[in-house]
mmCIF file of C-alpha atoms in Angstrom:
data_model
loop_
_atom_site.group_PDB
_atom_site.id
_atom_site.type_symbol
_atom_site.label_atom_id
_atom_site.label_comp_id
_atom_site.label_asym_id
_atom_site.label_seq_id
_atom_site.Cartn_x
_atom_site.Cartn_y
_atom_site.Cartn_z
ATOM 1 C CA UNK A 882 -1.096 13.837 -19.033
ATOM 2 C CA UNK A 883 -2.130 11.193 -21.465
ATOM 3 C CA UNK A 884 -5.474 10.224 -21.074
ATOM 4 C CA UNK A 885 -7.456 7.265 -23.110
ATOM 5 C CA UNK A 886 -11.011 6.588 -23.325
ATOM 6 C CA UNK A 887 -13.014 4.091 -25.232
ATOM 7 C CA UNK A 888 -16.514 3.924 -24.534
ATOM 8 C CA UNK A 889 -17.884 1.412 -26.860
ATOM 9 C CA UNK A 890 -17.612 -1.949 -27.108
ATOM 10 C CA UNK A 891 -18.725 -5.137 -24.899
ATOM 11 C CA UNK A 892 -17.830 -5.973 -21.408
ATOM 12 C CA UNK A 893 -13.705 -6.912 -20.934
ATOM 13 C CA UNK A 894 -12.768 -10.383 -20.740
ATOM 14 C CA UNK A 895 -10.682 -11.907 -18.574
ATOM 15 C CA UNK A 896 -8.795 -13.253 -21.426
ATOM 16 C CA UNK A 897 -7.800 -9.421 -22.747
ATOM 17 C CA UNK A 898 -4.121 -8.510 -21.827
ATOM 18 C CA UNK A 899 -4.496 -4.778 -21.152
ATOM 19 C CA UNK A 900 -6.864 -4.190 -18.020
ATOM 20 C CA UNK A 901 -9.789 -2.261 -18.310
ATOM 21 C CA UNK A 902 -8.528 1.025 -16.983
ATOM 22 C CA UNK A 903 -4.922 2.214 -15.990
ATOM 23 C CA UNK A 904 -3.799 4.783 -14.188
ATOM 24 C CA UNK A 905 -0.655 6.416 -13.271
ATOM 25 C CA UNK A 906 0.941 9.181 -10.691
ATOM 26 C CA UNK A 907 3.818 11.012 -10.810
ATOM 27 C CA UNK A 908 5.998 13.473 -9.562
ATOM 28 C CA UNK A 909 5.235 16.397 -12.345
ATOM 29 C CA UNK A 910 7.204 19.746 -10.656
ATOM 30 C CA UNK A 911 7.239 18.466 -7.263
ATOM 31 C CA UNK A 912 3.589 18.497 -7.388
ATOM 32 C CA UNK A 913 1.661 14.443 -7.954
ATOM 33 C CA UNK A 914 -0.083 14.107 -11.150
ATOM 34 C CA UNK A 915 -1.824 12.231 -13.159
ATOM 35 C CA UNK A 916 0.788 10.894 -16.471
ATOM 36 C CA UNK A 917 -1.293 8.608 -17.945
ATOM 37 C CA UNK A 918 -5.343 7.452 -17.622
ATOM 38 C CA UNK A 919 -7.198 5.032 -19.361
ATOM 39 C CA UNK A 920 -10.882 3.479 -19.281
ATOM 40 C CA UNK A 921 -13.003 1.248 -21.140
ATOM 41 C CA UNK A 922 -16.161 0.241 -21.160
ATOM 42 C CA UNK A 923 -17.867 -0.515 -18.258
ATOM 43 C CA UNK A 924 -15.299 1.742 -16.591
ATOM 44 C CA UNK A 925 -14.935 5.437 -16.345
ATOM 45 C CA UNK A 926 -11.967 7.194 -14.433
ATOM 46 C CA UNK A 927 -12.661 10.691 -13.642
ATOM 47 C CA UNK A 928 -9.881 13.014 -12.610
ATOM 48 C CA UNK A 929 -10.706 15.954 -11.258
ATOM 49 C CA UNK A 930 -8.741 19.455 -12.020
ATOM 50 C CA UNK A 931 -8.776 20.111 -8.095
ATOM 51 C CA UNK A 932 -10.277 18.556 -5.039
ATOM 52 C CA UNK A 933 -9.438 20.133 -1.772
ATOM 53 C CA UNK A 934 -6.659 23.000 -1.390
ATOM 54 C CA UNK A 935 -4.251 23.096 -4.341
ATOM 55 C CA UNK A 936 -1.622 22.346 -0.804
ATOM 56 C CA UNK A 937 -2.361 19.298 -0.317
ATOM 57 C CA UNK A 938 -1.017 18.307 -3.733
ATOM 58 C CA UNK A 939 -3.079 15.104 -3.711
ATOM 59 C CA UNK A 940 -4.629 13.212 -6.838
ATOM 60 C CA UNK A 941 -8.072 12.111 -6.659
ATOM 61 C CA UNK A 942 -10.103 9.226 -9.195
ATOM 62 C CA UNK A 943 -13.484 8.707 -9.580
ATOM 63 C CA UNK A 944 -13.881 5.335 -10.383
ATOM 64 C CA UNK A 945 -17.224 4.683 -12.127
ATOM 65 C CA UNK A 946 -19.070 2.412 -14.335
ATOM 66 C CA UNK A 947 -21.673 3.194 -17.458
ATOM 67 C CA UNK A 948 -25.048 2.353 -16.211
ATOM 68 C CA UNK A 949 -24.315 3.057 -12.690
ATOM 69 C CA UNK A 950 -23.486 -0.437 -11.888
ATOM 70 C CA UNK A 951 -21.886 -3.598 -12.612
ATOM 71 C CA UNK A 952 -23.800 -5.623 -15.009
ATOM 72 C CA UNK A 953 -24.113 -9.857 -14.502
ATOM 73 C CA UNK A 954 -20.784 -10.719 -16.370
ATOM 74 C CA UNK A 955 -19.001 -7.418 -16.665
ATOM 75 C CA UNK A 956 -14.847 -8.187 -15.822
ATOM 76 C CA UNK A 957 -13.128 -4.825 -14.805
ATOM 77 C CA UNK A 958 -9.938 -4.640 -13.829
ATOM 78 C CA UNK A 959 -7.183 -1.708 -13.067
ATOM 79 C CA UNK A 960 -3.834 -1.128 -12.688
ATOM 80 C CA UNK A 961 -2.912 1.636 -10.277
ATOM 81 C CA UNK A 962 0.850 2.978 -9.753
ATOM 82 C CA UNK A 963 2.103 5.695 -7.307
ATOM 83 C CA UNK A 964 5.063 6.981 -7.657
ATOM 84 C CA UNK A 965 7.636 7.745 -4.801
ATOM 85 C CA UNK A 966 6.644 10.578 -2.602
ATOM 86 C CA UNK A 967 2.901 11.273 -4.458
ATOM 87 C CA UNK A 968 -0.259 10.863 -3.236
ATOM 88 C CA UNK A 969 -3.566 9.760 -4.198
ATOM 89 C CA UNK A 970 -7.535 8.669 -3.412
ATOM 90 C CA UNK A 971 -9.614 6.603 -5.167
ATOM 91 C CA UNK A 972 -13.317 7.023 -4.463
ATOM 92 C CA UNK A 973 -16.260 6.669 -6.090
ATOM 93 C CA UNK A 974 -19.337 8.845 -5.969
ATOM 94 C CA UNK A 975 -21.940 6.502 -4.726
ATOM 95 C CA UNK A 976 -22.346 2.999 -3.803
ATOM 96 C CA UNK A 977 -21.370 0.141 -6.301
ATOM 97 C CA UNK A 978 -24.648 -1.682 -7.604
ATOM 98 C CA UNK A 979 -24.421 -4.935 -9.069
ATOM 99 C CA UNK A 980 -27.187 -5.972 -10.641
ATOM 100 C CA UNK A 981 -28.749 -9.506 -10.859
ATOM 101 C CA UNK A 982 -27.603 -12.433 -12.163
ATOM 102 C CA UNK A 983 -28.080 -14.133 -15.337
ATOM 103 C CA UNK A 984 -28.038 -17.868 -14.926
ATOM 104 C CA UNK A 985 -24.101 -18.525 -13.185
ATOM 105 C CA UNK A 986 -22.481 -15.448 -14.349
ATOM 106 C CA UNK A 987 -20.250 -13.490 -11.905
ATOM 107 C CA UNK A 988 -19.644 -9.963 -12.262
ATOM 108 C CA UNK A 989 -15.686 -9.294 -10.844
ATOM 109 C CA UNK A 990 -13.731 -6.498 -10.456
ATOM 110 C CA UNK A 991 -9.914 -6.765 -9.890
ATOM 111 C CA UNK A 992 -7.574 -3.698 -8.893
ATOM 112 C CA UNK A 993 -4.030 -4.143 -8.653
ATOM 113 C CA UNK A 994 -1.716 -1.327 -7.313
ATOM 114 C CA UNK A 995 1.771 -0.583 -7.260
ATOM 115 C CA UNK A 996 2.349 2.227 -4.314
ATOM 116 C CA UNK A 997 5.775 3.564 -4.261
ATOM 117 C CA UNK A 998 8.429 4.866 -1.624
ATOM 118 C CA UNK A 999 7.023 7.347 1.094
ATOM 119 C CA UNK A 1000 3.671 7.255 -1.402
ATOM 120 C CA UNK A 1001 0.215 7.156 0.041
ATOM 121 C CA UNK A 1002 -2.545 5.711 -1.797
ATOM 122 C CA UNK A 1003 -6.001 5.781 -0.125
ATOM 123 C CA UNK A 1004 -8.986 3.580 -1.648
ATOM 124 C CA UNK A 1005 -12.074 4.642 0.258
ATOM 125 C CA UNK A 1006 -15.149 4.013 -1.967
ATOM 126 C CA UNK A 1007 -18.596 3.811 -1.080
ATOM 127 C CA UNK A 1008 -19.987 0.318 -0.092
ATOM 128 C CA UNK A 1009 -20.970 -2.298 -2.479
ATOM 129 C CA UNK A 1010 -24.474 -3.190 -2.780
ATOM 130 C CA UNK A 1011 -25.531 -6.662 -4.539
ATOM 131 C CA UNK A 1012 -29.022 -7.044 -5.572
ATOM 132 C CA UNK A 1013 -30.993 -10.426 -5.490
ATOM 133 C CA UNK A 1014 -29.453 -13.568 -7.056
ATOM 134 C CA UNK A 1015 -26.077 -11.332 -8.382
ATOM 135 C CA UNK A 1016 -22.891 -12.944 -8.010
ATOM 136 C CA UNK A 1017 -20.249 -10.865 -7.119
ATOM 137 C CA UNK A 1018 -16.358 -11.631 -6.854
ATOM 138 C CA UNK A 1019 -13.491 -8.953 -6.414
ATOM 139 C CA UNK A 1020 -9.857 -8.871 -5.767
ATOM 140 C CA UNK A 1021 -7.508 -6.139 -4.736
ATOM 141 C CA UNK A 1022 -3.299 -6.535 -4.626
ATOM 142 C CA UNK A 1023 -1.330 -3.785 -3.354
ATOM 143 C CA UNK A 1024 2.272 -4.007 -3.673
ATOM 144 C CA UNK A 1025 3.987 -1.760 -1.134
ATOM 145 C CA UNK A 1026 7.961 -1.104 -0.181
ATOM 146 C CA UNK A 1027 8.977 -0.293 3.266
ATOM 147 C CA UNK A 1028 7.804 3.502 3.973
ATOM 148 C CA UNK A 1029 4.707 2.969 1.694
ATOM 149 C CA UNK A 1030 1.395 4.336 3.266
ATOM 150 C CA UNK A 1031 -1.823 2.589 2.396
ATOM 151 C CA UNK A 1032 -5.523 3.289 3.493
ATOM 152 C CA UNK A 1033 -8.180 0.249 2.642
ATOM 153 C CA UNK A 1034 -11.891 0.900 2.722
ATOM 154 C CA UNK A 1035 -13.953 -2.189 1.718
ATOM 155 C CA UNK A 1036 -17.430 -2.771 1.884
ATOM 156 C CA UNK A 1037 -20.751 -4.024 1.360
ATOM 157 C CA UNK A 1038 -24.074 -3.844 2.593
ATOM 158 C CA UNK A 1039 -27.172 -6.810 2.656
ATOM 159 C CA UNK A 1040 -28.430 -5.337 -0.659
ATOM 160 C CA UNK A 1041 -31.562 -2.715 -1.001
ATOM 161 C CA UNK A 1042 -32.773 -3.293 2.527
ATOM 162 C CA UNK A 1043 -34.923 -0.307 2.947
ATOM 163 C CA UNK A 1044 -36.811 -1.855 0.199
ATOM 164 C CA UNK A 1045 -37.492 -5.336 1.773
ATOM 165 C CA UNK A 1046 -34.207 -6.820 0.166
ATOM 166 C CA UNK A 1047 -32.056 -8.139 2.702
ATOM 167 C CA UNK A 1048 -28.985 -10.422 1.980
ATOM 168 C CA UNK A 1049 -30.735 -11.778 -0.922
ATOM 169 C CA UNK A 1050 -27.690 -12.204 -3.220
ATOM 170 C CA UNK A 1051 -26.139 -15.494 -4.305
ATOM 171 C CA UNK A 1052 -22.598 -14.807 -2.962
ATOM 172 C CA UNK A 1053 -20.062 -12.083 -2.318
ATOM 173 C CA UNK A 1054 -16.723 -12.592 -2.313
ATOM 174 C CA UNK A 1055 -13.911 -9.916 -1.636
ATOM 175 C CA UNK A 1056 -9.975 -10.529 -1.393
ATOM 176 C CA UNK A 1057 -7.643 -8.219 -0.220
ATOM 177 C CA UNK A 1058 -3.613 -8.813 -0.673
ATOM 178 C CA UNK A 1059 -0.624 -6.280 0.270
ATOM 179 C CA UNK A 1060 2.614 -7.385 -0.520
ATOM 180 C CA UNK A 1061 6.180 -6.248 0.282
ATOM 181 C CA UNK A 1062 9.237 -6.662 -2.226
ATOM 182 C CA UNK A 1063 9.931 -10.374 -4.348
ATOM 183 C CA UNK A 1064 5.881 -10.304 -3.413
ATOM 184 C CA UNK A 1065 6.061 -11.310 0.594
ATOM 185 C CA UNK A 1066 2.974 -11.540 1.581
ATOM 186 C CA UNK A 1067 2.005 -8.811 4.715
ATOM 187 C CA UNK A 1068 -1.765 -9.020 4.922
ATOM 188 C CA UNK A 1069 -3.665 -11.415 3.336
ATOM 189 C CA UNK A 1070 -7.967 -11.338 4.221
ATOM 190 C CA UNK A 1071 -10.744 -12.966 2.499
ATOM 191 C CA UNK A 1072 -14.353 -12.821 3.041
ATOM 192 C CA UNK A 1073 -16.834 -15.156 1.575
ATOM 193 C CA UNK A 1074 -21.017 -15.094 1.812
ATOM 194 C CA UNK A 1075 -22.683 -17.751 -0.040
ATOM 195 C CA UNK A 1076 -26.321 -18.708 0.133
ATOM 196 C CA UNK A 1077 -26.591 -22.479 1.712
ATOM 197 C CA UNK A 1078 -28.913 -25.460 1.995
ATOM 198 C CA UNK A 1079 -28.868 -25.256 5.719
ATOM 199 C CA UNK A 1080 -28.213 -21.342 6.707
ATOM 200 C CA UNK A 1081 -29.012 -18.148 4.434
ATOM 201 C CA UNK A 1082 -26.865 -15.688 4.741
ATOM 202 C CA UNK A 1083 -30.212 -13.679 6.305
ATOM 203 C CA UNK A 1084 -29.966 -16.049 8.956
ATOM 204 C CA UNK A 1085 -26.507 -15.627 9.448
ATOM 205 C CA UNK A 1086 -26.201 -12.024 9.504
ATOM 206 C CA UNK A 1087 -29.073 -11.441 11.575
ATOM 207 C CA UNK A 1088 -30.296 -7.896 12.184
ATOM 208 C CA UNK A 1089 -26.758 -6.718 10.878
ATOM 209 C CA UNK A 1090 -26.628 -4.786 7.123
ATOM 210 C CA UNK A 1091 -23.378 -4.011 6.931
ATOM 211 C CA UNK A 1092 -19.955 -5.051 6.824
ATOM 212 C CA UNK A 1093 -16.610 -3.619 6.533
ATOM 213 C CA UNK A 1094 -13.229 -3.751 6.598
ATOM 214 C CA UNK A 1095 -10.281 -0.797 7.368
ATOM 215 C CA UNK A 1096 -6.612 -1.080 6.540
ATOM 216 C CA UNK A 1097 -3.950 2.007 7.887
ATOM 217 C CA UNK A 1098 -0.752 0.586 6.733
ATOM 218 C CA UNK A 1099 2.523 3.082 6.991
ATOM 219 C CA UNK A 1100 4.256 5.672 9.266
ATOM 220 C CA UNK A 1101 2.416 8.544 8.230
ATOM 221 C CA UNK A 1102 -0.705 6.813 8.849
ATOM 222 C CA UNK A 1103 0.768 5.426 12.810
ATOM 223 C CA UNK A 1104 -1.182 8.287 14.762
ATOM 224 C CA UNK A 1105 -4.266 7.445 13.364
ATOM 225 C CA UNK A 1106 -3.983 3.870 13.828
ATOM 226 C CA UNK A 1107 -3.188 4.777 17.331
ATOM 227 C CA UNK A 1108 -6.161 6.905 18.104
ATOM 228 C CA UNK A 1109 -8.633 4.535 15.897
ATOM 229 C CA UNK A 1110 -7.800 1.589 18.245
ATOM 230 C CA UNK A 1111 -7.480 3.383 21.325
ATOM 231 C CA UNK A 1112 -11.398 4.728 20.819
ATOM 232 C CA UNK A 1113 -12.404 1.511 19.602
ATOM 233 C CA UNK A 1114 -11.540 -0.434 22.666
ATOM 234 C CA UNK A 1115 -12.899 1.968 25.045
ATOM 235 C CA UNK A 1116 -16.340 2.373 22.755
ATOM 236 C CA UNK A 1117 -16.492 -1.725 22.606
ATOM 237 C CA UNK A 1118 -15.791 -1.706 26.421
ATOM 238 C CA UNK A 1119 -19.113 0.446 27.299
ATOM 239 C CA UNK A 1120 -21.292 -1.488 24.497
ATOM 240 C CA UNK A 1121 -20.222 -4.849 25.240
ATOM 241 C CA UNK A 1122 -20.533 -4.227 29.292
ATOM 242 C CA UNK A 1123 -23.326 -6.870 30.637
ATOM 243 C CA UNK A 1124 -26.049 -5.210 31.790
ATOM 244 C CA UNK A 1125 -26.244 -4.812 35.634
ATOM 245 C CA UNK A 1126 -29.609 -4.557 37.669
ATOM 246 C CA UNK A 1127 -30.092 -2.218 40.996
ATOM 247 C CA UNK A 1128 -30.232 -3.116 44.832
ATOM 248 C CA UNK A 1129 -27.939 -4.231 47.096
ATOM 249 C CA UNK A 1130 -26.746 -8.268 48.745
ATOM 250 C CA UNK A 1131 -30.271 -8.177 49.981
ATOM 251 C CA UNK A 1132 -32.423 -7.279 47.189
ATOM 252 C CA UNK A 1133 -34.960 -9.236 45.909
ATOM 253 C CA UNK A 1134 -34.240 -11.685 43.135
ATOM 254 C CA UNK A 1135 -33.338 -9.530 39.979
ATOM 255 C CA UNK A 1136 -35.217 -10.413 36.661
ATOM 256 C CA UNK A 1137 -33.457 -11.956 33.710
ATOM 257 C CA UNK A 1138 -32.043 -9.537 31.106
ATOM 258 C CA UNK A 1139 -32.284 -9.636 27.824
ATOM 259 C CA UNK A 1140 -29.187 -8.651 26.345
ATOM 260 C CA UNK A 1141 -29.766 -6.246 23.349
ATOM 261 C CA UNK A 1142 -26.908 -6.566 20.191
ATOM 262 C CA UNK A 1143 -25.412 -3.261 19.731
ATOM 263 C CA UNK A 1144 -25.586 -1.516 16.252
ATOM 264 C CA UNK A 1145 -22.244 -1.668 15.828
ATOM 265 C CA UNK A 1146 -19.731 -3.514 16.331
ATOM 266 C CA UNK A 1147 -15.999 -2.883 16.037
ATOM 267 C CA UNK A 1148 -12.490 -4.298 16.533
ATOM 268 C CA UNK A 1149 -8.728 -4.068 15.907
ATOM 269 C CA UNK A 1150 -5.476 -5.412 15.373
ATOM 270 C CA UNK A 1151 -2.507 -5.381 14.345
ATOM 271 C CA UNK A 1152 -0.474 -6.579 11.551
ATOM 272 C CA UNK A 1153 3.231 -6.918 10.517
ATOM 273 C CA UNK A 1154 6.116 -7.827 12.365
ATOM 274 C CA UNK A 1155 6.605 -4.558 14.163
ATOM 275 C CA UNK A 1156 2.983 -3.748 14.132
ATOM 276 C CA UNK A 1157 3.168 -1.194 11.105
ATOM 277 C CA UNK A 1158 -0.536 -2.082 10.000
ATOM 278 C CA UNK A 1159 -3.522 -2.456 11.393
ATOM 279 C CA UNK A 1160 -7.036 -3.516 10.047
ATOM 280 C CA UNK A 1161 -10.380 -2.415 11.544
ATOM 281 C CA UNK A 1162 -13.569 -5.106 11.025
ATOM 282 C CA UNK A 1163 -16.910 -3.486 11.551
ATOM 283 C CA UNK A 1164 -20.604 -4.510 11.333
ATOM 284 C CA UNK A 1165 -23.567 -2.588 12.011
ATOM 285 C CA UNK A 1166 -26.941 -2.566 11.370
ATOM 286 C CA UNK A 1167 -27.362 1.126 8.987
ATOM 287 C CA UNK A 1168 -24.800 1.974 6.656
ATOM 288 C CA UNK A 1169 -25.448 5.792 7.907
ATOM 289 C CA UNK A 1170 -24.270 4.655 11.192
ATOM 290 C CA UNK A 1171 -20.651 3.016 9.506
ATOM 291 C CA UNK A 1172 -20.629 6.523 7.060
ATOM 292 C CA UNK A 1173 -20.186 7.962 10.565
ATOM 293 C CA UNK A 1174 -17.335 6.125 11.942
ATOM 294 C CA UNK A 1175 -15.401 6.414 8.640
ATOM 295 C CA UNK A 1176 -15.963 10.004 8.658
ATOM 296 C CA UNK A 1177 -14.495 10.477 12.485
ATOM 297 C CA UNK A 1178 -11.637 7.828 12.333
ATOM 298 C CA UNK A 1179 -10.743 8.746 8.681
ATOM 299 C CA UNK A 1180 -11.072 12.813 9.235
ATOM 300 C CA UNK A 1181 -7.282 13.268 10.205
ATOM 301 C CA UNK A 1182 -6.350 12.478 6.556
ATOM 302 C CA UNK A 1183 -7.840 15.565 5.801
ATOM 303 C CA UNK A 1184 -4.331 17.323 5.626
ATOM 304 C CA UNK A 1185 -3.113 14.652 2.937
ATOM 305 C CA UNK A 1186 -5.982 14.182 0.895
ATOM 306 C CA UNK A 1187 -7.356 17.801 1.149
ATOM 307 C CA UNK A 1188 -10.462 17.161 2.080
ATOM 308 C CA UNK A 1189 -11.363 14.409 4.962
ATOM 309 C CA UNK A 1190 -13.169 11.291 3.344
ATOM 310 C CA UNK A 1191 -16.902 10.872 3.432
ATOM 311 C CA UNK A 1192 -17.215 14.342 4.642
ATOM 312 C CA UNK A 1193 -20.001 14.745 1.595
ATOM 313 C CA UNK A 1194 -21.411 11.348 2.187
#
C-alpha cells in the first residue's frame, strides 16, 4: 500500500490541484485493499488493519480532521475510487463539528468517488453538527456503472442543542450527485438552511433536531431497500393515524384533539428508471432516536461490511 501523510501546513485551497486526501481500493489477491492513501492537513484517513471478520474482506476509512473539527475556512476535499468487485466504508468516529464563523468564511468539504463494477462503497458517518454563526457548504459526486452498489448516510443536527444551541448556524448546505457513464445524472438532491429576515431556521424546524438523508443504490443492496420501505410505510401509517375519540353515533360531543407531531418522521421513494435506488428522508427530534433507525435498517449490511453500521454508536 502506499500511504502519504503531511500534517503541517495551512488549510487547502480550493485553488490546489491535488485534493486534500486520496484514497484508493483494489483487488490485492482476491481480497480489497487499500493501494494508495493520502491526507493533509486538516484531514486524517485512518485505515484500519481489520474491522469485522477477516471474511468479509471489506475496507474501512476513518475520515477525520486535526482539532476534531472543521475550522471557519478549512477546504477539504477527497477523491475516493473502488475498484470492480471490492468493497468499502467510510465512517468517521464521531460527529463532524464545525466551528464558528469568522466574518463570511465557509468551511466546505467536497468528496468525489469513483465506485466500480459489482463494487460497494458505503459512506455512513456520524451527523454533522454546526455551531453558532458557522457556515457550512459540502458536496458529494459518486460516479457509478450499472451493477455498482452505493449506501449514502448524510446528516446534520440543529447544532449543540442539549446546551441551549438550537439551529443557531448561518447556513448549511449539502449536495449530493450520483452519476452513471458520460456523467448521466441518476440522483441529484440538495438541501439548503439559511438564516432569514422573516423565518429562522428555529422557527422553521420547530421542535425537530435532526435531519437526514439515506441512499441504497444497487442489486445487492434491493432486499434492504425492500424491507426499509416496507417498515417505513407501515410505521408512518400508525404515527400519522388521526387520533380517534370513544363512544358510539350517540355519544356526547367529543372534545377537540390536539394532534401531537411524532418524533420522527420518515419516508421513501424511489429512484431510477427501473427503480434501482431509493432514498430515505428522515427528521426527528433526538439524534439517539435517528442512531436507532440507522442501526435497524442498516444492520443487514453486516455480512458486507463485517460489522453492521452504528452498532458502537
Amino acid at each position: 500500500m502506499e500511504l502519504d501523510a503531511v500534517a503541517d501546513g495551512g488549510p487547502a485551497t480550493a485553488a490546489e490541484a491535488t485534493p486534500t486526501g486520496v484514497v484508493r481500493v483494489e483487488k490485492v489477491r482476491g481480497r480489497s485493499a487499500v493501494t494508495r492513501c493520502f491526507a493533509k492537513y486538516p484531514l486524517k484517513i485512518i485505515v484500519p488493519s481489520k474491522v469485522g471478520p477477516a471474511s468479509s474482506g471489506a475496507v474501512w476509512l476513518y475520515v477525520l480532521t486535526y482539532g476534531g473539527g472543521i475550522v471557519s475556512g478549512d477546504k477539504i476535499s477527497c477523491a475516493v475510487t473502488v475498484g470492480d468487485g471490492c468493497t468499502a466504508a467510510m465512517t468517521t468516529q464521531a460527529s463532524t463539528k464545525v466551528y464558528k464563523a469568522v466574518g463570511s468564511k465557509c468551511s466546505e468539504q467536497v468528496l468525489e468517488a469513483t465506485v466500480g463494477k459489482d463494487a460497494l462503497l458505503a459512506v455512513i458517518p456520524d451527523p454533522v453538527t454546526c455551531f453558532s454563526t458557522a457556515r457550512y457548504y459540502q458536496k458529494q459526486v459518486f460516479h457509478v456503472s450499472g451493477d455498482s452498489n452505493l449506501v449514502i448516510v448524510d446528516w446534520f443536527t440543529s447544532g449543540r442543542y442539549e446546551s441551549g444551541e438550537k439551529w443557531d448556524f448561518n447556513s448549511y448546505k449539502s449536495v449530493n450527485h450520483i452519476l452513471l457513464e458520460e456523467y448521466q445524472p441518476l440522483f441529484i438532491d440538495s438541501v439548503l438552511l439559511e438564516q432569514g429576515s422573516d423565518c429562522t431556521i428555529a422557527e422553521r424546524m420547530q421542535e425537530y433536531n435532526v435531519v437526514a438523508m439515506v441512499v441504497l443504490l444497487g442489486p445487492k443492496l434491493k432486499h434492504i431497500q425492500d424491507q426499509m420501505q416496507d417498515e417505513v410505510k407501515n410505521m408512518m401509517s400508525v404515527q400519522l393515524r388521526p387520533p380517534t375519540s370513544g363512544g358510539g353515533r350517540y355519544a356526547a360531543r367529543p372534545q377537540a384533539v390536539q394532534p401531537q407531531s411524532p418524533p420522527l418522521v420518515a419516508s421513501c421513494s424511489p429512484f431510477g428508471r427501473t427503480g434501482t435506488g431509493m432514498v430515505a428522508r428522515i427528521v426527528a427530534v433526538s439524534t439517539e432516536s435517528v442512531y436507532t433507525f440507522l442501526r435497524h435498517h442498516l444492520a443487514a449490511l453486516e455480512p458486507f461490511l463485517g460489522v453492521a453500521p452504528y452498532s458502537s454508536s
